[in-house]
PDB file of C-alpha atoms in Angstrom:
ATOM      1  CA  MET A  18      30.818-153.371  34.118  1.00 47.00           C
ATOM      2  CA  SER A  19      32.940-152.528  31.033  1.00 47.00           C
ATOM      3  CA  ILE A  20      32.625-154.427  27.962  1.00 49.00           C
ATOM      4  CA  LEU A  21      35.300-157.203  28.576  1.00 43.00           C
ATOM      5  CA  GLU A  22      33.808-158.129  32.353  1.00 59.00           C
ATOM      6  CA  SER A  23      31.268-161.005  32.464  1.00 66.00           C
ATOM      7  CA  PRO A  24      27.809-159.912  32.837  1.00 72.00           C
ATOM      8  CA  PRO A  25      25.713-161.715  35.344  1.00 78.00           C
ATOM      9  CA  PRO A  26      25.441-165.265  34.319  1.00 77.00           C
ATOM     10  CA  ASP A  27      21.396-164.967  33.523  1.00 90.00           C
ATOM     11  CA  LEU A  28      21.462-161.751  31.843  1.00 94.00           C
ATOM     12  CA  ARG A  29      22.097-162.900  28.367  1.00 93.00           C
ATOM     13  CA  ALA A  30      19.262-165.563  28.524  1.00 95.00           C
ATOM     14  CA  ARG A  31      17.074-163.245  30.060  1.00 96.00           C
ATOM     15  CA  LEU A  32      17.828-160.702  27.126  1.00 97.00           C
ATOM     16  CA  ARG A  33      17.499-163.267  24.645  1.00 97.00           C
ATOM     17  CA  ASP A  34      13.990-164.039  26.114  1.00 97.00           C
ATOM     18  CA  PHE A  35      12.946-160.275  25.899  1.00 98.00           C
ATOM     19  CA  TYR A  36      13.873-160.260  21.974  1.00 98.00           C
ATOM     20  CA  GLU A  37      12.268-163.410  21.283  1.00 98.00           C
ATOM     21  CA  ASP A  38       9.142-161.856  23.121  1.00 98.00           C
ATOM     22  CA  TYR A  39       9.409-158.629  21.013  1.00 98.00           C
ATOM     23  CA  VAL A  40       9.903-160.251  17.892  1.00 98.00           C
ATOM     24  CA  PHE A  41       7.014-162.768  18.003  1.00 97.00           C
ATOM     25  CA  CYS A  42       4.801-159.737  19.315  1.00 97.00           C
ATOM     26  CA  LEU A  43       5.796-158.019  15.500  1.00 96.00           C
ATOM     27  CA  ASP A  44       5.607-161.568  13.722  1.00 96.00           C
ATOM     28  CA  GLU A  45       1.978-161.894  15.529  1.00 95.00           C
ATOM     29  CA  PHE A  46       1.277-158.216  13.900  1.00 92.00           C
ATOM     30  CA  ARG A  47      -0.058-157.767  17.691  1.00 96.00           C
ATOM     31  CA  LEU A  48       0.948-153.921  16.800  1.00 94.00           C
ATOM     32  CA  GLU A  49      -0.825-152.519  19.904  1.00 96.00           C
ATOM     33  CA  ASP A  50       1.199-154.463  22.286  1.00 98.00           C
ATOM     34  CA  TRP A  51       4.317-152.913  20.844  1.00 98.00           C
ATOM     35  CA  PRO A  52       4.614-149.993  22.340  1.00 98.00           C
ATOM     36  CA  ALA A  53       4.745-151.986  25.770  1.00 97.00           C
ATOM     37  CA  PHE A  54       8.459-152.877  25.281  1.00 98.00           C
ATOM     38  CA  PHE A  55       9.683-149.402  25.578  1.00 98.00           C
ATOM     39  CA  THR A  56       9.905-146.581  28.562  1.00 97.00           C
ATOM     40  CA  GLU A  57       7.740-143.672  27.940  1.00 97.00           C
ATOM     41  CA  ASP A  58      11.098-141.205  26.925  1.00 97.00           C
ATOM     42  CA  CYS A  59      11.860-143.953  24.620  1.00 98.00           C
ATOM     43  CA  HIS A  60      13.827-143.427  20.979  1.00 98.00           C
ATOM     44  CA  TYR A  61      13.316-145.829  18.421  1.00 98.00           C
ATOM     45  CA  ARG A  62      14.845-145.241  14.814  1.00 97.00           C
ATOM     46  CA  VAL A  63      15.123-147.391  11.755  1.00 96.00           C
ATOM     47  CA  GLN A  64      18.423-146.057   9.650  1.00 95.00           C
ATOM     48  CA  SER A  65      20.806-147.413   7.233  1.00 94.00           C
ATOM     49  CA  ARG A  66      23.993-148.693   7.977  1.00 96.00           C
ATOM     50  CA  GLU A  67      25.790-146.089   5.877  1.00 95.00           C
ATOM     51  CA  ASN A  68      23.944-143.119   7.955  1.00 94.00           C
ATOM     52  CA  HIS A  69      24.443-144.932  11.225  1.00 96.00           C
ATOM     53  CA  ASP A  70      28.345-145.648  10.198  1.00 96.00           C
ATOM     54  CA  ALA A  71      28.901-141.839   9.445  1.00 96.00           C
ATOM     55  CA  GLY A  72      27.049-140.194  12.110  1.00 95.00           C
ATOM     56  CA  LEU A  73      23.999-139.018  10.573  1.00 94.00           C
ATOM     57  CA  PRO A  74      20.940-138.951  12.841  1.00 91.00           C
ATOM     58  CA  VAL A  75      18.731-139.476   9.431  1.00 89.00           C
ATOM     59  CA  GLY A  76      16.502-142.769   9.622  1.00 91.00           C
ATOM     60  CA  ILE A  77      13.581-143.741   7.579  1.00 91.00           C
ATOM     61  CA  ILE A  78      11.441-143.866  10.669  1.00 92.00           C
ATOM     62  CA  HIS A  79      12.229-142.113  13.701  1.00 94.00           C
ATOM     63  CA  CYS A  80      10.201-141.786  17.081  1.00 96.00           C
ATOM     64  CA  MET A  81      11.352-139.592  20.409  1.00 96.00           C
ATOM     65  CA  ASN A  82       8.968-141.125  23.060  1.00 98.00           C
ATOM     66  CA  LYS A  83       6.271-144.012  23.654  1.00 98.00           C
ATOM     67  CA  ASN A  84       3.194-141.834  22.169  1.00 97.00           C
ATOM     68  CA  MET A  85       5.121-141.604  18.342  1.00 97.00           C
ATOM     69  CA  LEU A  86       5.005-145.199  18.705  1.00 97.00           C
ATOM     70  CA  LYS A  87       1.541-145.257  19.389  1.00 96.00           C
ATOM     71  CA  ASP A  88       0.848-142.731  16.616  1.00 94.00           C
ATOM     72  CA  ARG A  89       2.252-145.230  14.176  1.00 92.00           C
ATOM     73  CA  VAL A  90       0.487-148.319  15.331  1.00 93.00           C
ATOM     74  CA  THR A  91      -2.784-146.094  14.680  1.00 91.00           C
ATOM     75  CA  ALA A  92      -1.566-144.932  11.448  1.00 86.00           C
ATOM     76  CA  LEU A  93      -1.013-148.354  10.479  1.00 84.00           C
ATOM     77  CA  ARG A  94      -4.437-149.623  11.696  1.00 83.00           C
ATOM     78  CA  LYS A  95      -6.612-146.902  10.151  1.00 83.00           C
ATOM     79  CA  THR A  96      -5.174-145.274   7.562  1.00 73.00           C
ATOM     80  CA  THR A  97      -2.224-147.038   5.686  1.00 62.00           C
ATOM     81  CA  VAL A  98      -3.277-149.630   2.866  1.00 59.00           C
ATOM     82  CA  PHE A  99      -0.783-152.202   2.056  1.00 66.00           C
ATOM     83  CA  GLN A 100      -0.754-155.639   0.467  1.00 72.00           C
ATOM     84  CA  PRO A 101      -1.614-158.394   3.226  1.00 75.00           C
ATOM     85  CA  ARG A 102       2.173-159.574   4.237  1.00 79.00           C
ATOM     86  CA  SER A 103       3.366-162.143   6.514  1.00 87.00           C
ATOM     87  CA  LEU A 104       6.844-161.329   8.341  1.00 90.00           C
ATOM     88  CA  ARG A 105       9.344-163.698  10.175  1.00 95.00           C
ATOM     89  CA  HIS A 106      12.046-161.992  12.267  1.00 97.00           C
ATOM     90  CA  PHE A 107      15.042-164.124  13.230  1.00 98.00           C
ATOM     91  CA  VAL A 108      17.070-162.822  16.220  1.00 98.00           C
ATOM     92  CA  SER A 109      20.793-164.041  16.999  1.00 98.00           C
ATOM     93  CA  GLY A 110      23.918-162.834  18.316  1.00 97.00           C
ATOM     94  CA  VAL A 111      22.913-160.937  21.642  1.00 97.00           C
ATOM     95  CA  ARG A 112      25.504-159.268  23.094  1.00 95.00           C
ATOM     96  CA  VAL A 113      25.803-157.784  26.405  1.00 95.00           C
ATOM     97  CA  GLN A 114      27.998-154.489  25.993  1.00 95.00           C
ATOM     98  CA  GLU A 115      27.890-152.834  29.043  1.00 94.00           C
ATOM     99  CA  VAL A 116      25.602-152.901  32.174  1.00 94.00           C
ATOM    100  CA  ARG A 117      25.405-149.837  34.518  1.00 91.00           C
ATOM    101  CA  ASP A 118      23.289-148.127  36.895  1.00 89.00           C
ATOM    102  CA  GLY A 119      20.242-150.568  36.178  1.00 92.00           C
ATOM    103  CA  GLU A 120      20.514-149.957  32.318  1.00 96.00           C
ATOM    104  CA  VAL A 121      22.040-152.534  29.755  1.00 97.00           C
ATOM    105  CA  ASP A 122      23.748-151.737  26.515  1.00 97.00           C
ATOM    106  CA  ALA A 123      23.087-154.082  23.906  1.00 98.00           C
ATOM    107  CA  GLN A 124      22.704-155.495  20.373  1.00 98.00           C
ATOM    108  CA  ALA A 125      21.249-158.574  18.573  1.00 98.00           C
ATOM    109  CA  ASN A 126      21.189-159.218  14.743  1.00 98.00           C
ATOM    110  CA  PHE A 127      18.221-159.524  13.286  1.00 98.00           C
ATOM    111  CA  LEU A 128      17.027-160.874   9.535  1.00 97.00           C
ATOM    112  CA  ILE A 129      13.357-160.336   8.598  1.00 95.00           C
ATOM    113  CA  ILE A 130      11.738-162.512   6.306  1.00 94.00           C
ATOM    114  CA  GLU A 131       8.959-161.248   4.368  1.00 90.00           C
ATOM    115  CA  SER A 132       5.796-163.397   2.706  1.00 89.00           C
ATOM    116  CA  MET A 133       3.160-162.441   0.254  1.00 84.00           C
ATOM    117  CA  SER A 134       0.462-164.492  -1.028  1.00 80.00           C
ATOM    118  CA  ASP A 135       1.273-163.860  -4.773  1.00 83.00           C
ATOM    119  CA  GLN A 136       5.101-163.778  -4.395  1.00 84.00           C
ATOM    120  CA  ASN A 137       7.869-166.120  -3.045  1.00 89.00           C
ATOM    121  CA  PRO A 138       9.256-165.060   0.451  1.00 92.00           C
ATOM    122  CA  VAL A 139      12.224-162.829   0.275  1.00 90.00           C
ATOM    123  CA  ILE A 140      14.773-160.757   2.836  1.00 91.00           C
ATOM    124  CA  SER A 141      13.098-157.758   3.920  1.00 91.00           C
ATOM    125  CA  LEU A 142      15.704-156.497   6.076  1.00 94.00           C
ATOM    126  CA  VAL A 143      19.770-157.397   7.817  1.00 97.00           C
ATOM    127  CA  GLY A 144      21.265-155.958  10.243  1.00 98.00           C
ATOM    128  CA  ARG A 145      21.277-155.373  14.122  1.00 98.00           C
ATOM    129  CA  TYR A 146      19.663-153.535  16.861  1.00 98.00           C
ATOM    130  CA  ILE A 147      21.670-151.211  18.908  1.00 98.00           C
ATOM    131  CA  ASP A 148      19.904-150.808  22.377  1.00 98.00           C
ATOM    132  CA  ARG A 149      19.740-149.500  25.823  1.00 98.00           C
ATOM    133  CA  ILE A 150      17.553-151.516  27.887  1.00 98.00           C
ATOM    134  CA  VAL A 151      16.501-150.427  31.290  1.00 98.00           C
ATOM    135  CA  ILE A 152      16.454-153.110  33.836  1.00 95.00           C
ATOM    136  CA  SER A 153      13.253-153.143  36.342  1.00 86.00           C
ATOM    137  CA  GLU A 154      11.223-155.394  38.763  1.00 84.00           C
ATOM    138  CA  ASP A 155       9.073-155.480  35.746  1.00 85.00           C
ATOM    139  CA  GLY A 156      11.406-156.751  33.170  1.00 93.00           C
ATOM    140  CA  PHE A 157      13.308-154.875  30.421  1.00 98.00           C
ATOM    141  CA  LYS A 158      11.920-151.989  28.890  1.00 98.00           C
ATOM    142  CA  ILE A 159      13.940-150.120  25.744  1.00 98.00           C
ATOM    143  CA  LYS A 160      15.049-147.150  26.366  1.00 98.00           C
ATOM    144  CA  SER A 161      16.678-146.553  23.022  1.00 98.00           C
ATOM    145  CA  ARG A 162      16.739-148.853  20.086  1.00 98.00           C
ATOM    146  CA  ASP A 163      18.657-148.143  16.845  1.00 98.00           C
ATOM    147  CA  CYS A 164      17.501-150.497  13.942  1.00 98.00           C
ATOM    148  CA  VAL A 165      20.327-150.338  11.530  1.00 98.00           C
ATOM    149  CA  TYR A 166      19.989-152.210   8.668  1.00 96.00           C
ATOM    150  CA  ASP A 167      22.930-153.557   6.296  1.00 95.00           C
ATOM    151  CA  ASN A 168      20.598-153.908   3.082  1.00 90.00           C
ATOM    152  CA  TYR A 169      21.773-151.287   0.167  1.00 81.00           C
ATOM    153  CA  GLN A 170      17.975-151.061  -0.707  1.00 79.00           C
ATOM    154  CA  ILE A 171      14.371-152.232   0.915  1.00 79.00           C
ATOM    155  CA  LEU A 172      13.056-153.907  -1.784  1.00 69.00           C
ATOM    156  CA  THR A 173       8.980-153.329  -0.703  1.00 66.00           C
ATOM    157  CA  SER A 174       7.641-150.528   1.846  1.00 69.00           C
ATOM    158  CA  LEU A 175       8.946-150.889   5.300  1.00 78.00           C
ATOM    159  CA  ILE A 176       5.278-151.223   6.532  1.00 76.00           C
ATOM    160  CA  THR A 177       5.484-152.477  10.690  1.00 84.00           C
ATOM    161  CA  PRO A 178       8.098-151.920  12.880  1.00 91.00           C
ATOM    162  CA  VAL A 179      11.416-153.521  13.168  1.00 95.00           C
TER     163      VAL A 179
END
């Protein structure tokens, strides 16, 4: 399917549900469940829009397989010390870019609000997911995810996955 053709009628709705399940997992801080959204040979990167638009591979988080995602979760749980916070992810504008050979190229907007006990909520990140997602009998798995943020700067530390 090219970008101009219509995707299968239920694909966009199923992708929306997948994105919602993904961000619910993060909002509930179920970090051990997060890697299950990805393929074994996945690519996961969080990078600025400036680097993305310039074609630069540099990201503030860059994981090249599922084991690296699991290592990140272990580090967050066992070694990282940070002020407790709550996050709420909002996803919109889910778009199917292309479908081919059991994969879908998709993108969606994200907004992440961060709340700490002693501060008013703030916008943590705003940007878009640029994804290649494998379609299987078991559902969707992310093969490649670039979380491209539009922020000029990140106001607090980026602790949890995007």
